[in-house]
């Protein structure tokens, strides 16, 4: 019993530990240092557990090196910039709490760029009643998440960040719920993503006329990029179909978290052993292949606006 307790503590701490490069840590270091150098830039990645990177692959930590590498390959003058990447991800968080708490943390970082991938926990509450009750209790929500609430909160998050920062902002479509394209869970994701894609046009009327400002808000279709990777790898596996459902993610997440935190197994290996998915370890969180897809989308977006 004592050994099991120790293991449980190790897993719980490993999956819930705050990012080492979170907003609070960054602001403290930034204030100690004083004025930023002219070649310094700050990217804040705002999201839930898929950004937090403890029970999902930590793609955020790889953004800086990948971006600088690409700038050098393209022989750009700004290849010598210092990119500070801040991880403002938090496990299980919903859009309501991001709007009322996390936005202030992001603003305090005085970012140049903000990447937002939030809404998966709202979508889980839309999909299942028990998940809705759990999130409403955990986060003390005054209304049950639904599609209108998700989009309203996401819109208000972007409005607040536009008003309180000078950052260029990207909004990501939500990753799949499991790797069965026609599942009921992915029909919810598809519906939400259709509305997320309209946000880019929604903000055009609120943006100033100069060229930089017209690019302040854009949508990155992370969902499509992940499906491209899923379909590509499925073809190489002789079109093997996904059988694992997001409904079973929690018990798998616990077991896979144990093997990851205690024994050091990669999420890719655990995905292969337990679910047979391509980019989603237990049909919700990203494995290393899935994280790499998201990282590449972020890097490409930044290359587009920096060059």
PDB file of C-alpha atoms in Angstrom:
ATOM      1  CA  UNK A   1       0.000   0.000   0.000  1.00  0.00           C
ATOM      2  CA  UNK A   2       2.850   2.372   0.856  1.00  0.00           C
ATOM      3  CA  UNK A   3       4.534   1.755  -2.493  1.00  0.00           C
ATOM      4  CA  UNK A   4       1.273   2.311  -4.369  1.00  0.00           C
ATOM      5  CA  UNK A   5       0.807   5.583  -2.507  1.00  0.00           C
ATOM      6  CA  UNK A   6       4.268   6.754  -3.480  1.00  0.00           C
ATOM      7  CA  UNK A   7       3.648   5.825  -7.109  1.00  0.00           C
ATOM      8  CA  UNK A   8       0.305   7.656  -7.043  1.00  0.00           C
ATOM      9  CA  UNK A   9       2.014  10.785  -5.697  1.00  0.00           C
ATOM     10  CA  UNK A  10       4.718  10.613  -8.366  1.00  0.00           C
ATOM     11  CA  UNK A  11       2.124  10.300 -11.140  1.00  0.00           C
ATOM     12  CA  UNK A  12      -0.124  13.047  -9.717  1.00  0.00           C
ATOM     13  CA  UNK A  13       2.789  15.462  -9.360  1.00  0.00           C
ATOM     14  CA  UNK A  14       4.195  14.564 -12.761  1.00  0.00           C
ATOM     15  CA  UNK A  15       0.908  15.180 -14.567  1.00  0.00           C
ATOM     16  CA  UNK A  16      -0.115  18.319 -12.683  1.00  0.00           C
ATOM     17  CA  UNK A  17       3.154  20.186 -12.206  1.00  0.00           C
ATOM     18  CA  UNK A  18       3.069  23.762 -13.543  1.00  0.00           C
ATOM     19  CA  UNK A  19       5.130  24.469 -16.677  1.00  0.00           C
ATOM     20  CA  UNK A  20       8.674  25.581 -15.860  1.00  0.00           C
ATOM     21  CA  UNK A  21       8.173  28.484 -18.271  1.00  0.00           C
ATOM     22  CA  UNK A  22       4.750  29.611 -17.051  1.00  0.00           C
ATOM     23  CA  UNK A  23       3.548  33.245 -17.018  1.00  0.00           C
ATOM     24  CA  UNK A  24       4.315  33.910 -13.359  1.00  0.00           C
ATOM     25  CA  UNK A  25       7.876  32.615 -13.666  1.00  0.00           C
ATOM     26  CA  UNK A  26       8.440  34.587 -16.855  1.00  0.00           C
ATOM     27  CA  UNK A  27       7.139  37.874 -15.416  1.00  0.00           C
ATOM     28  CA  UNK A  28       9.381  37.513 -12.350  1.00  0.00           C
ATOM     29  CA  UNK A  29      12.464  36.924 -14.508  1.00  0.00           C
ATOM     30  CA  UNK A  30      11.476  39.719 -16.899  1.00  0.00           C
ATOM     31  CA  UNK A  31      11.105  42.216 -14.064  1.00  0.00           C
ATOM     32  CA  UNK A  32      14.459  41.239 -12.567  1.00  0.00           C
ATOM     33  CA  UNK A  33      16.189  41.725 -15.897  1.00  0.00           C
ATOM     34  CA  UNK A  34      14.631  45.114 -16.605  1.00  0.00           C
ATOM     35  CA  UNK A  35      14.312  46.479 -20.132  1.00  0.00           C
ATOM     36  CA  UNK A  36      14.126  43.869 -22.870  1.00  0.00           C
ATOM     37  CA  UNK A  37      16.761  43.767 -25.572  1.00  0.00           C
ATOM     38  CA  UNK A  38      15.753  45.021 -29.016  1.00  0.00           C
ATOM     39  CA  UNK A  39      16.071  41.527 -30.477  1.00  0.00           C
ATOM     40  CA  UNK A  40      13.891  39.857 -27.828  1.00  0.00           C
ATOM     41  CA  UNK A  41      10.391  38.599 -28.649  1.00  0.00           C
ATOM     42  CA  UNK A  42       7.763  36.922 -26.461  1.00  0.00           C
ATOM     43  CA  UNK A  43       5.332  34.227 -27.579  1.00  0.00           C
ATOM     44  CA  UNK A  44       2.639  33.088 -25.144  1.00  0.00           C
ATOM     45  CA  UNK A  45       0.882  29.775 -25.810  1.00  0.00           C
ATOM     46  CA  UNK A  46      -2.511  29.873 -24.092  1.00  0.00           C
ATOM     47  CA  UNK A  47      -4.494  26.686 -23.642  1.00  0.00           C
ATOM     48  CA  UNK A  48      -5.425  23.643 -21.591  1.00  0.00           C
ATOM     49  CA  UNK A  49      -3.680  20.313 -20.974  1.00  0.00           C
ATOM     50  CA  UNK A  50      -2.845  19.971 -24.676  1.00  0.00           C
ATOM     51  CA  UNK A  51      -0.670  23.061 -24.241  1.00  0.00           C
ATOM     52  CA  UNK A  52       0.378  22.490 -20.623  1.00  0.00           C
ATOM     53  CA  UNK A  53       2.364  19.438 -21.753  1.00  0.00           C
ATOM     54  CA  UNK A  54       2.392  17.200 -18.670  1.00  0.00           C
ATOM     55  CA  UNK A  55      -0.269  14.626 -19.548  1.00  0.00           C
ATOM     56  CA  UNK A  56       0.186  15.516 -23.208  1.00  0.00           C
ATOM     57  CA  UNK A  57       3.329  15.914 -25.304  1.00  0.00           C
ATOM     58  CA  UNK A  58       5.215  19.114 -24.471  1.00  0.00           C
ATOM     59  CA  UNK A  59       5.440  20.743 -27.894  1.00  0.00           C
ATOM     60  CA  UNK A  60       5.725  24.288 -26.475  1.00  0.00           C
ATOM     61  CA  UNK A  61       9.333  23.769 -25.357  1.00  0.00           C
ATOM     62  CA  UNK A  62      10.343  22.899 -28.925  1.00  0.00           C
ATOM     63  CA  UNK A  63       8.941  26.007 -30.617  1.00  0.00           C
ATOM     64  CA  UNK A  64      11.914  28.316 -30.045  1.00  0.00           C
ATOM     65  CA  UNK A  65      14.608  25.981 -31.410  1.00  0.00           C
ATOM     66  CA  UNK A  66      12.471  24.995 -34.402  1.00  0.00           C
ATOM     67  CA  UNK A  67      11.675  28.614 -35.251  1.00  0.00           C
ATOM     68  CA  UNK A  68      15.294  29.783 -35.044  1.00  0.00           C
ATOM     69  CA  UNK A  69      16.399  26.798 -37.119  1.00  0.00           C
ATOM     70  CA  UNK A  70      13.905  27.662 -39.859  1.00  0.00           C
ATOM     71  CA  UNK A  71      14.909  31.331 -39.838  1.00  0.00           C
ATOM     72  CA  UNK A  72      18.562  30.333 -40.271  1.00  0.00           C
ATOM     73  CA  UNK A  73      17.712  27.931 -43.089  1.00  0.00           C
ATOM     74  CA  UNK A  74      15.889  30.747 -44.863  1.00  0.00           C
ATOM     75  CA  UNK A  75      18.885  33.035 -44.148  1.00  0.00           C
ATOM     76  CA  UNK A  76      16.677  35.699 -42.600  1.00  0.00           C
ATOM     77  CA  UNK A  77      18.141  38.725 -40.835  1.00  0.00           C
ATOM     78  CA  UNK A  78      16.030  38.047 -37.740  1.00  0.00           C
ATOM     79  CA  UNK A  79      17.547  34.575 -37.241  1.00  0.00           C
ATOM     80  CA  UNK A  80      19.490  36.038 -34.311  1.00  0.00           C
ATOM     81  CA  UNK A  81      16.427  37.074 -32.304  1.00  0.00           C
ATOM     82  CA  UNK A  82      15.866  35.687 -28.827  1.00  0.00           C
ATOM     83  CA  UNK A  83      12.433  34.100 -28.594  1.00  0.00           C
ATOM     84  CA  UNK A  84      10.976  33.706 -25.104  1.00  0.00           C
ATOM     85  CA  UNK A  85       8.202  31.099 -25.222  1.00  0.00           C
ATOM     86  CA  UNK A  86       5.766  31.172 -22.298  1.00  0.00           C
ATOM     87  CA  UNK A  87       3.534  28.188 -21.533  1.00  0.00           C
ATOM     88  CA  UNK A  88       0.160  29.431 -20.263  1.00  0.00           C
ATOM     89  CA  UNK A  89      -1.498  26.029 -20.441  1.00  0.00           C
ATOM     90  CA  UNK A  90      -3.465  24.539 -17.550  1.00  0.00           C
ATOM     91  CA  UNK A  91      -4.974  21.078 -17.200  1.00  0.00           C
ATOM     92  CA  UNK A  92      -8.782  20.724 -17.595  1.00  0.00           C
ATOM     93  CA  UNK A  93      -9.398  24.491 -17.805  1.00  0.00           C
ATOM     94  CA  UNK A  94     -12.454  25.819 -19.652  1.00  0.00           C
ATOM     95  CA  UNK A  95     -12.843  28.996 -21.694  1.00  0.00           C
ATOM     96  CA  UNK A  96     -14.750  30.727 -18.855  1.00  0.00           C
ATOM     97  CA  UNK A  97     -11.780  30.515 -16.478  1.00  0.00           C
ATOM     98  CA  UNK A  98      -9.317  31.474 -19.199  1.00  0.00           C
ATOM     99  CA  UNK A  99     -11.342  34.612 -19.864  1.00  0.00           C
ATOM    100  CA  UNK A 100     -11.669  35.626 -16.219  1.00  0.00           C
ATOM    101  CA  UNK A 101      -8.240  34.578 -14.920  1.00  0.00           C
ATOM    102  CA  UNK A 102      -5.694  33.542 -17.533  1.00  0.00           C
ATOM    103  CA  UNK A 103      -6.066  36.581 -19.794  1.00  0.00           C
ATOM    104  CA  UNK A 104      -4.535  38.756 -17.080  1.00  0.00           C
ATOM    105  CA  UNK A 105      -1.578  36.363 -16.811  1.00  0.00           C
ATOM    106  CA  UNK A 106      -0.995  36.619 -20.562  1.00  0.00           C
ATOM    107  CA  UNK A 107      -1.249  40.427 -20.581  1.00  0.00           C
ATOM    108  CA  UNK A 108       1.332  40.632 -17.766  1.00  0.00           C
ATOM    109  CA  UNK A 109       3.872  38.941 -20.080  1.00  0.00           C
ATOM    110  CA  UNK A 110       3.607  41.834 -22.589  1.00  0.00           C
ATOM    111  CA  UNK A 111       3.679  39.380 -25.487  1.00  0.00           C
ATOM    112  CA  UNK A 112       4.481  40.038 -29.124  1.00  0.00           C
ATOM    113  CA  UNK A 113       2.643  36.890 -30.243  1.00  0.00           C
ATOM    114  CA  UNK A 114      -0.162  34.822 -28.706  1.00  0.00           C
ATOM    115  CA  UNK A 115      -1.213  31.346 -29.811  1.00  0.00           C
ATOM    116  CA  UNK A 116      -4.596  30.248 -28.425  1.00  0.00           C
ATOM    117  CA  UNK A 117      -5.774  26.630 -28.427  1.00  0.00           C
ATOM    118  CA  UNK A 118      -8.623  26.435 -25.937  1.00  0.00           C
ATOM    119  CA  UNK A 119     -12.096  24.894 -25.828  1.00  0.00           C
ATOM    120  CA  UNK A 120     -11.550  21.138 -25.686  1.00  0.00           C
ATOM    121  CA  UNK A 121     -12.829  20.905 -22.116  1.00  0.00           C
ATOM    122  CA  UNK A 122     -15.925  22.906 -23.037  1.00  0.00           C
ATOM    123  CA  UNK A 123     -16.448  20.493 -25.932  1.00  0.00           C
ATOM    124  CA  UNK A 124     -16.128  17.524 -23.569  1.00  0.00           C
ATOM    125  CA  UNK A 125     -18.887  19.073 -21.438  1.00  0.00           C
ATOM    126  CA  UNK A 126     -21.039  19.418 -24.551  1.00  0.00           C
ATOM    127  CA  UNK A 127     -20.425  15.779 -25.425  1.00  0.00           C
ATOM    128  CA  UNK A 128     -21.214  14.127 -22.066  1.00  0.00           C
ATOM    129  CA  UNK A 129     -23.410  15.106 -19.122  1.00  0.00           C
ATOM    130  CA  UNK A 130     -21.095  13.619 -16.478  1.00  0.00           C
ATOM    131  CA  UNK A 131     -18.123  15.529 -17.876  1.00  0.00           C
ATOM    132  CA  UNK A 132     -20.240  18.700 -17.863  1.00  0.00           C
ATOM    133  CA  UNK A 133     -21.145  18.228 -14.184  1.00  0.00           C
ATOM    134  CA  UNK A 134     -17.515  17.558 -13.261  1.00  0.00           C
ATOM    135  CA  UNK A 135     -16.236  20.687 -14.997  1.00  0.00           C
ATOM    136  CA  UNK A 136     -19.000  22.878 -13.618  1.00  0.00           C
ATOM    137  CA  UNK A 137     -18.137  21.685 -10.103  1.00  0.00           C
ATOM    138  CA  UNK A 138     -14.347  21.895 -10.501  1.00  0.00           C
ATOM    139  CA  UNK A 139     -14.313  25.367 -12.035  1.00  0.00           C
ATOM    140  CA  UNK A 140     -17.445  26.688 -10.283  1.00  0.00           C
ATOM    141  CA  UNK A 141     -19.061  27.540 -13.603  1.00  0.00           C
ATOM    142  CA  UNK A 142     -22.356  29.408 -13.479  1.00  0.00           C
ATOM    143  CA  UNK A 143     -23.600  27.960 -16.762  1.00  0.00           C
ATOM    144  CA  UNK A 144     -23.097  24.669 -18.518  1.00  0.00           C
ATOM    145  CA  UNK A 145     -20.660  24.927 -21.424  1.00  0.00           C
ATOM    146  CA  UNK A 146     -22.301  24.738 -24.826  1.00  0.00           C
ATOM    147  CA  UNK A 147     -21.242  25.804 -28.289  1.00  0.00           C
ATOM    148  CA  UNK A 148     -22.572  29.345 -27.929  1.00  0.00           C
ATOM    149  CA  UNK A 149     -20.861  29.794 -24.555  1.00  0.00           C
ATOM    150  CA  UNK A 150     -17.554  28.434 -25.916  1.00  0.00           C
ATOM    151  CA  UNK A 151     -17.538  30.773 -28.917  1.00  0.00           C
ATOM    152  CA  UNK A 152     -18.681  33.756 -26.848  1.00  0.00           C
ATOM    153  CA  UNK A 153     -15.897  33.209 -24.318  1.00  0.00           C
ATOM    154  CA  UNK A 154     -13.290  32.650 -27.020  1.00  0.00           C
ATOM    155  CA  UNK A 155     -14.397  35.831 -28.782  1.00  0.00           C
ATOM    156  CA  UNK A 156     -14.175  37.802 -25.533  1.00  0.00           C
ATOM    157  CA  UNK A 157     -10.718  36.344 -24.830  1.00  0.00           C
ATOM    158  CA  UNK A 158      -9.454  37.598 -28.185  1.00  0.00           C
ATOM    159  CA  UNK A 159     -11.148  40.995 -27.735  1.00  0.00           C
ATOM    160  CA  UNK A 160      -9.495  41.419 -24.328  1.00  0.00           C
ATOM    161  CA  UNK A 161      -6.062  40.470 -25.665  1.00  0.00           C
ATOM    162  CA  UNK A 162      -6.430  42.812 -28.639  1.00  0.00           C
ATOM    163  CA  UNK A 163      -7.363  45.665 -26.322  1.00  0.00           C
ATOM    164  CA  UNK A 164      -4.709  45.037 -23.673  1.00  0.00           C
ATOM    165  CA  UNK A 165      -1.703  43.954 -25.755  1.00  0.00           C
ATOM    166  CA  UNK A 166      -0.067  44.770 -29.084  1.00  0.00           C
ATOM    167  CA  UNK A 167       0.340  41.087 -29.874  1.00  0.00           C
ATOM    168  CA  UNK A 168      -0.350  39.293 -33.121  1.00  0.00           C
ATOM    169  CA  UNK A 169      -2.838  36.523 -32.281  1.00  0.00           C
ATOM    170  CA  UNK A 170      -3.546  33.085 -33.719  1.00  0.00           C
ATOM    171  CA  UNK A 171      -6.597  31.027 -32.770  1.00  0.00           C
ATOM    172  CA  UNK A 172      -6.343  27.279 -33.334  1.00  0.00           C
ATOM    173  CA  UNK A 173      -9.154  24.980 -34.304  1.00  0.00           C
ATOM    174  CA  UNK A 174      -9.632  22.224 -31.725  1.00  0.00           C
ATOM    175  CA  UNK A 175      -7.850  18.864 -32.107  1.00  0.00           C
ATOM    176  CA  UNK A 176      -9.961  15.757 -32.764  1.00  0.00           C
ATOM    177  CA  UNK A 177     -11.745  13.750 -30.068  1.00  0.00           C
ATOM    178  CA  UNK A 178     -10.465  10.310 -30.989  1.00  0.00           C
ATOM    179  CA  UNK A 179      -9.332   9.289 -34.446  1.00  0.00           C
ATOM    180  CA  UNK A 180     -12.650   8.092 -35.872  1.00  0.00           C
ATOM    181  CA  UNK A 181     -13.669  10.924 -38.168  1.00  0.00           C
ATOM    182  CA  UNK A 182     -17.409  10.208 -38.138  1.00  0.00           C
ATOM    183  CA  UNK A 183     -17.782   9.646 -34.385  1.00  0.00           C
ATOM    184  CA  UNK A 184     -20.355  11.623 -32.420  1.00  0.00           C
ATOM    185  CA  UNK A 185     -17.551  13.281 -30.467  1.00  0.00           C
ATOM    186  CA  UNK A 186     -15.862  14.503 -33.636  1.00  0.00           C
ATOM    187  CA  UNK A 187     -19.153  15.816 -34.999  1.00  0.00           C
ATOM    188  CA  UNK A 188     -19.194  18.166 -31.994  1.00  0.00           C
ATOM    189  CA  UNK A 189     -15.587  19.178 -32.673  1.00  0.00           C
ATOM    190  CA  UNK A 190     -16.377  19.792 -36.353  1.00  0.00           C
ATOM    191  CA  UNK A 191     -19.333  22.021 -35.454  1.00  0.00           C
ATOM    192  CA  UNK A 192     -17.273  24.057 -32.985  1.00  0.00           C
ATOM    193  CA  UNK A 193     -14.391  24.400 -35.440  1.00  0.00           C
ATOM    194  CA  UNK A 194     -16.696  25.712 -38.178  1.00  0.00           C
ATOM    195  CA  UNK A 195     -17.508  28.606 -35.870  1.00  0.00           C
ATOM    196  CA  UNK A 196     -13.907  29.123 -34.753  1.00  0.00           C
ATOM    197  CA  UNK A 197     -12.924  29.577 -38.391  1.00  0.00           C
ATOM    198  CA  UNK A 198     -15.334  32.510 -38.712  1.00  0.00           C
ATOM    199  CA  UNK A 199     -13.575  34.444 -35.927  1.00  0.00           C
ATOM    200  CA  UNK A 200     -10.813  35.578 -38.287  1.00  0.00           C
ATOM    201  CA  UNK A 201     -13.352  37.524 -40.348  1.00  0.00           C
ATOM    202  CA  UNK A 202     -15.235  38.718 -37.273  1.00  0.00           C
ATOM    203  CA  UNK A 203     -12.256  40.721 -36.068  1.00  0.00           C
ATOM    204  CA  UNK A 204     -11.286  42.280 -39.411  1.00  0.00           C
ATOM    205  CA  UNK A 205     -13.700  45.167 -38.882  1.00  0.00           C
ATOM    206  CA  UNK A 206     -12.174  45.981 -35.493  1.00  0.00           C
ATOM    207  CA  UNK A 207      -8.601  46.157 -36.739  1.00  0.00           C
ATOM    208  CA  UNK A 208      -6.676  49.184 -37.945  1.00  0.00           C
ATOM    209  CA  UNK A 209      -5.840  49.643 -41.601  1.00  0.00           C
ATOM    210  CA  UNK A 210      -2.050  49.267 -41.688  1.00  0.00           C
ATOM    211  CA  UNK A 211      -0.601  46.002 -42.924  1.00  0.00           C
ATOM    212  CA  UNK A 212       0.655  44.709 -39.583  1.00  0.00           C
ATOM    213  CA  UNK A 213      -2.658  45.338 -37.847  1.00  0.00           C
ATOM    214  CA  UNK A 214      -4.681  43.554 -40.531  1.00  0.00           C
ATOM    215  CA  UNK A 215      -2.767  40.406 -39.644  1.00  0.00           C
ATOM    216  CA  UNK A 216      -3.313  40.643 -35.895  1.00  0.00           C
ATOM    217  CA  UNK A 217      -5.900  37.848 -35.788  1.00  0.00           C
ATOM    218  CA  UNK A 218      -5.755  34.655 -37.800  1.00  0.00           C
ATOM    219  CA  UNK A 219      -7.025  31.100 -37.474  1.00  0.00           C
ATOM    220  CA  UNK A 220      -4.690  28.104 -37.688  1.00  0.00           C
ATOM    221  CA  UNK A 221      -6.453  24.904 -38.712  1.00  0.00           C
ATOM    222  CA  UNK A 222      -4.675  22.565 -36.309  1.00  0.00           C
ATOM    223  CA  UNK A 223      -7.523  20.067 -36.590  1.00  0.00           C
ATOM    224  CA  UNK A 224      -7.016  19.601 -40.344  1.00  0.00           C
ATOM    225  CA  UNK A 225      -3.251  19.318 -39.907  1.00  0.00           C
ATOM    226  CA  UNK A 226      -3.727  16.533 -37.353  1.00  0.00           C
ATOM    227  CA  UNK A 227      -6.185  14.690 -39.599  1.00  0.00           C
ATOM    228  CA  UNK A 228      -3.678  14.940 -42.460  1.00  0.00           C
ATOM    229  CA  UNK A 229      -1.086  13.259 -40.244  1.00  0.00           C
ATOM    230  CA  UNK A 230      -3.578  10.626 -39.064  1.00  0.00           C
ATOM    231  CA  UNK A 231      -4.638   9.765 -42.608  1.00  0.00           C
ATOM    232  CA  UNK A 232      -1.061   9.717 -43.869  1.00  0.00           C
ATOM    233  CA  UNK A 233       0.086   7.298 -41.189  1.00  0.00           C
ATOM    234  CA  UNK A 234      -3.074   5.186 -41.524  1.00  0.00           C
ATOM    235  CA  UNK A 235      -2.308   4.687 -45.211  1.00  0.00           C
ATOM    236  CA  UNK A 236       1.173   3.480 -44.329  1.00  0.00           C
ATOM    237  CA  UNK A 237      -0.468   1.033 -41.892  1.00  0.00           C
ATOM    238  CA  UNK A 238      -2.645  -0.409 -44.655  1.00  0.00           C
ATOM    239  CA  UNK A 239      -5.594   1.816 -43.725  1.00  0.00           C
ATOM    240  CA  UNK A 240      -5.999   0.409 -40.242  1.00  0.00           C
ATOM    241  CA  UNK A 241      -9.078   2.015 -38.676  1.00  0.00           C
ATOM    242  CA  UNK A 242      -9.212   3.695 -35.282  1.00  0.00           C
ATOM    243  CA  UNK A 243     -11.152   1.753 -32.663  1.00  0.00           C
ATOM    244  CA  UNK A 244     -10.373   3.641 -29.462  1.00  0.00           C
ATOM    245  CA  UNK A 245     -13.020   6.125 -28.279  1.00  0.00           C
ATOM    246  CA  UNK A 246     -12.569   9.272 -26.223  1.00  0.00           C
ATOM    247  CA  UNK A 247     -15.188   7.829 -23.849  1.00  0.00           C
ATOM    248  CA  UNK A 248     -12.457   5.546 -22.514  1.00  0.00           C
ATOM    249  CA  UNK A 249      -9.770   8.208 -22.230  1.00  0.00           C
ATOM    250  CA  UNK A 250      -9.689   8.532 -18.407  1.00  0.00           C
ATOM    251  CA  UNK A 251      -8.678   4.996 -17.354  1.00  0.00           C
ATOM    252  CA  UNK A 252      -6.180   4.894 -20.199  1.00  0.00           C
ATOM    253  CA  UNK A 253      -4.829   8.312 -19.203  1.00  0.00           C
ATOM    254  CA  UNK A 254      -4.212   7.073 -15.652  1.00  0.00           C
ATOM    255  CA  UNK A 255      -2.397   3.927 -16.740  1.00  0.00           C
ATOM    256  CA  UNK A 256      -0.422   5.663 -19.474  1.00  0.00           C
ATOM    257  CA  UNK A 257       0.449   8.494 -17.089  1.00  0.00           C
ATOM    258  CA  UNK A 258       1.862   5.901 -14.692  1.00  0.00           C
ATOM    259  CA  UNK A 259       4.124   4.391 -17.339  1.00  0.00           C
ATOM    260  CA  UNK A 260       5.184   7.848 -18.554  1.00  0.00           C
ATOM    261  CA  UNK A 261       5.957   9.414 -15.168  1.00  0.00           C
ATOM    262  CA  UNK A 262       7.371   6.381 -13.335  1.00  0.00           C
ATOM    263  CA  UNK A 263       9.047   4.399 -16.098  1.00  0.00           C
ATOM    264  CA  UNK A 264       9.767   7.140 -18.640  1.00  0.00           C
ATOM    265  CA  UNK A 265       7.886   5.669 -21.599  1.00  0.00           C
ATOM    266  CA  UNK A 266       7.259   8.170 -24.390  1.00  0.00           C
ATOM    267  CA  UNK A 267       3.673   9.026 -25.306  1.00  0.00           C
ATOM    268  CA  UNK A 268       4.325   7.618 -28.782  1.00  0.00           C
ATOM    269  CA  UNK A 269       5.296   4.211 -27.403  1.00  0.00           C
ATOM    270  CA  UNK A 270       2.357   4.198 -25.001  1.00  0.00           C
ATOM    271  CA  UNK A 271      -0.012   5.114 -27.824  1.00  0.00           C
ATOM    272  CA  UNK A 272       1.277   2.189 -29.861  1.00  0.00           C
ATOM    273  CA  UNK A 273       0.975  -0.222 -26.938  1.00  0.00           C
ATOM    274  CA  UNK A 274      -2.429   0.817 -25.589  1.00  0.00           C
ATOM    275  CA  UNK A 275      -4.651   2.426 -28.224  1.00  0.00           C
ATOM    276  CA  UNK A 276      -3.097   2.095 -31.657  1.00  0.00           C
ATOM    277  CA  UNK A 277      -3.849   5.752 -32.413  1.00  0.00           C
ATOM    278  CA  UNK A 278      -1.587   7.979 -34.486  1.00  0.00           C
ATOM    279  CA  UNK A 279      -1.427  11.408 -32.816  1.00  0.00           C
ATOM    280  CA  UNK A 280      -3.772  11.143 -29.806  1.00  0.00           C
ATOM    281  CA  UNK A 281      -2.376   9.014 -27.005  1.00  0.00           C
ATOM    282  CA  UNK A 282      -5.671   8.066 -25.288  1.00  0.00           C
ATOM    283  CA  UNK A 283      -7.902   9.809 -27.857  1.00  0.00           C
ATOM    284  CA  UNK A 284      -7.727  13.211 -26.118  1.00  0.00           C
ATOM    285  CA  UNK A 285      -4.131  14.255 -25.443  1.00  0.00           C
ATOM    286  CA  UNK A 286      -1.327  14.602 -27.961  1.00  0.00           C
ATOM    287  CA  UNK A 287       1.552  12.167 -28.232  1.00  0.00           C
ATOM    288  CA  UNK A 288       4.917  13.359 -29.548  1.00  0.00           C
ATOM    289  CA  UNK A 289       3.812  12.974 -33.180  1.00  0.00           C
ATOM    290  CA  UNK A 290       0.690  15.020 -32.508  1.00  0.00           C
ATOM    291  CA  UNK A 291       2.644  17.628 -30.567  1.00  0.00           C
ATOM    292  CA  UNK A 292       5.073  17.946 -33.452  1.00  0.00           C
ATOM    293  CA  UNK A 293       2.186  18.703 -35.824  1.00  0.00           C
ATOM    294  CA  UNK A 294       0.937  21.518 -33.559  1.00  0.00           C
ATOM    295  CA  UNK A 295       4.466  22.877 -33.082  1.00  0.00           C
ATOM    296  CA  UNK A 296       5.039  22.947 -36.837  1.00  0.00           C
ATOM    297  CA  UNK A 297       1.781  24.857 -37.358  1.00  0.00           C
ATOM    298  CA  UNK A 298       2.814  27.444 -34.759  1.00  0.00           C
ATOM    299  CA  UNK A 299       6.292  27.816 -36.248  1.00  0.00           C
ATOM    300  CA  UNK A 300       4.920  28.219 -39.773  1.00  0.00           C
ATOM    301  CA  UNK A 301       2.472  30.890 -38.586  1.00  0.00           C
ATOM    302  CA  UNK A 302       5.306  32.792 -36.936  1.00  0.00           C
ATOM    303  CA  UNK A 303       7.517  32.501 -40.006  1.00  0.00           C
ATOM    304  CA  UNK A 304       4.706  33.956 -42.090  1.00  0.00           C
ATOM    305  CA  UNK A 305       4.307  37.023 -39.888  1.00  0.00           C
ATOM    306  CA  UNK A 306       8.000  37.556 -39.136  1.00  0.00           C
ATOM    307  CA  UNK A 307       9.326  37.371 -42.712  1.00  0.00           C
TER     308      UNK A 307
END
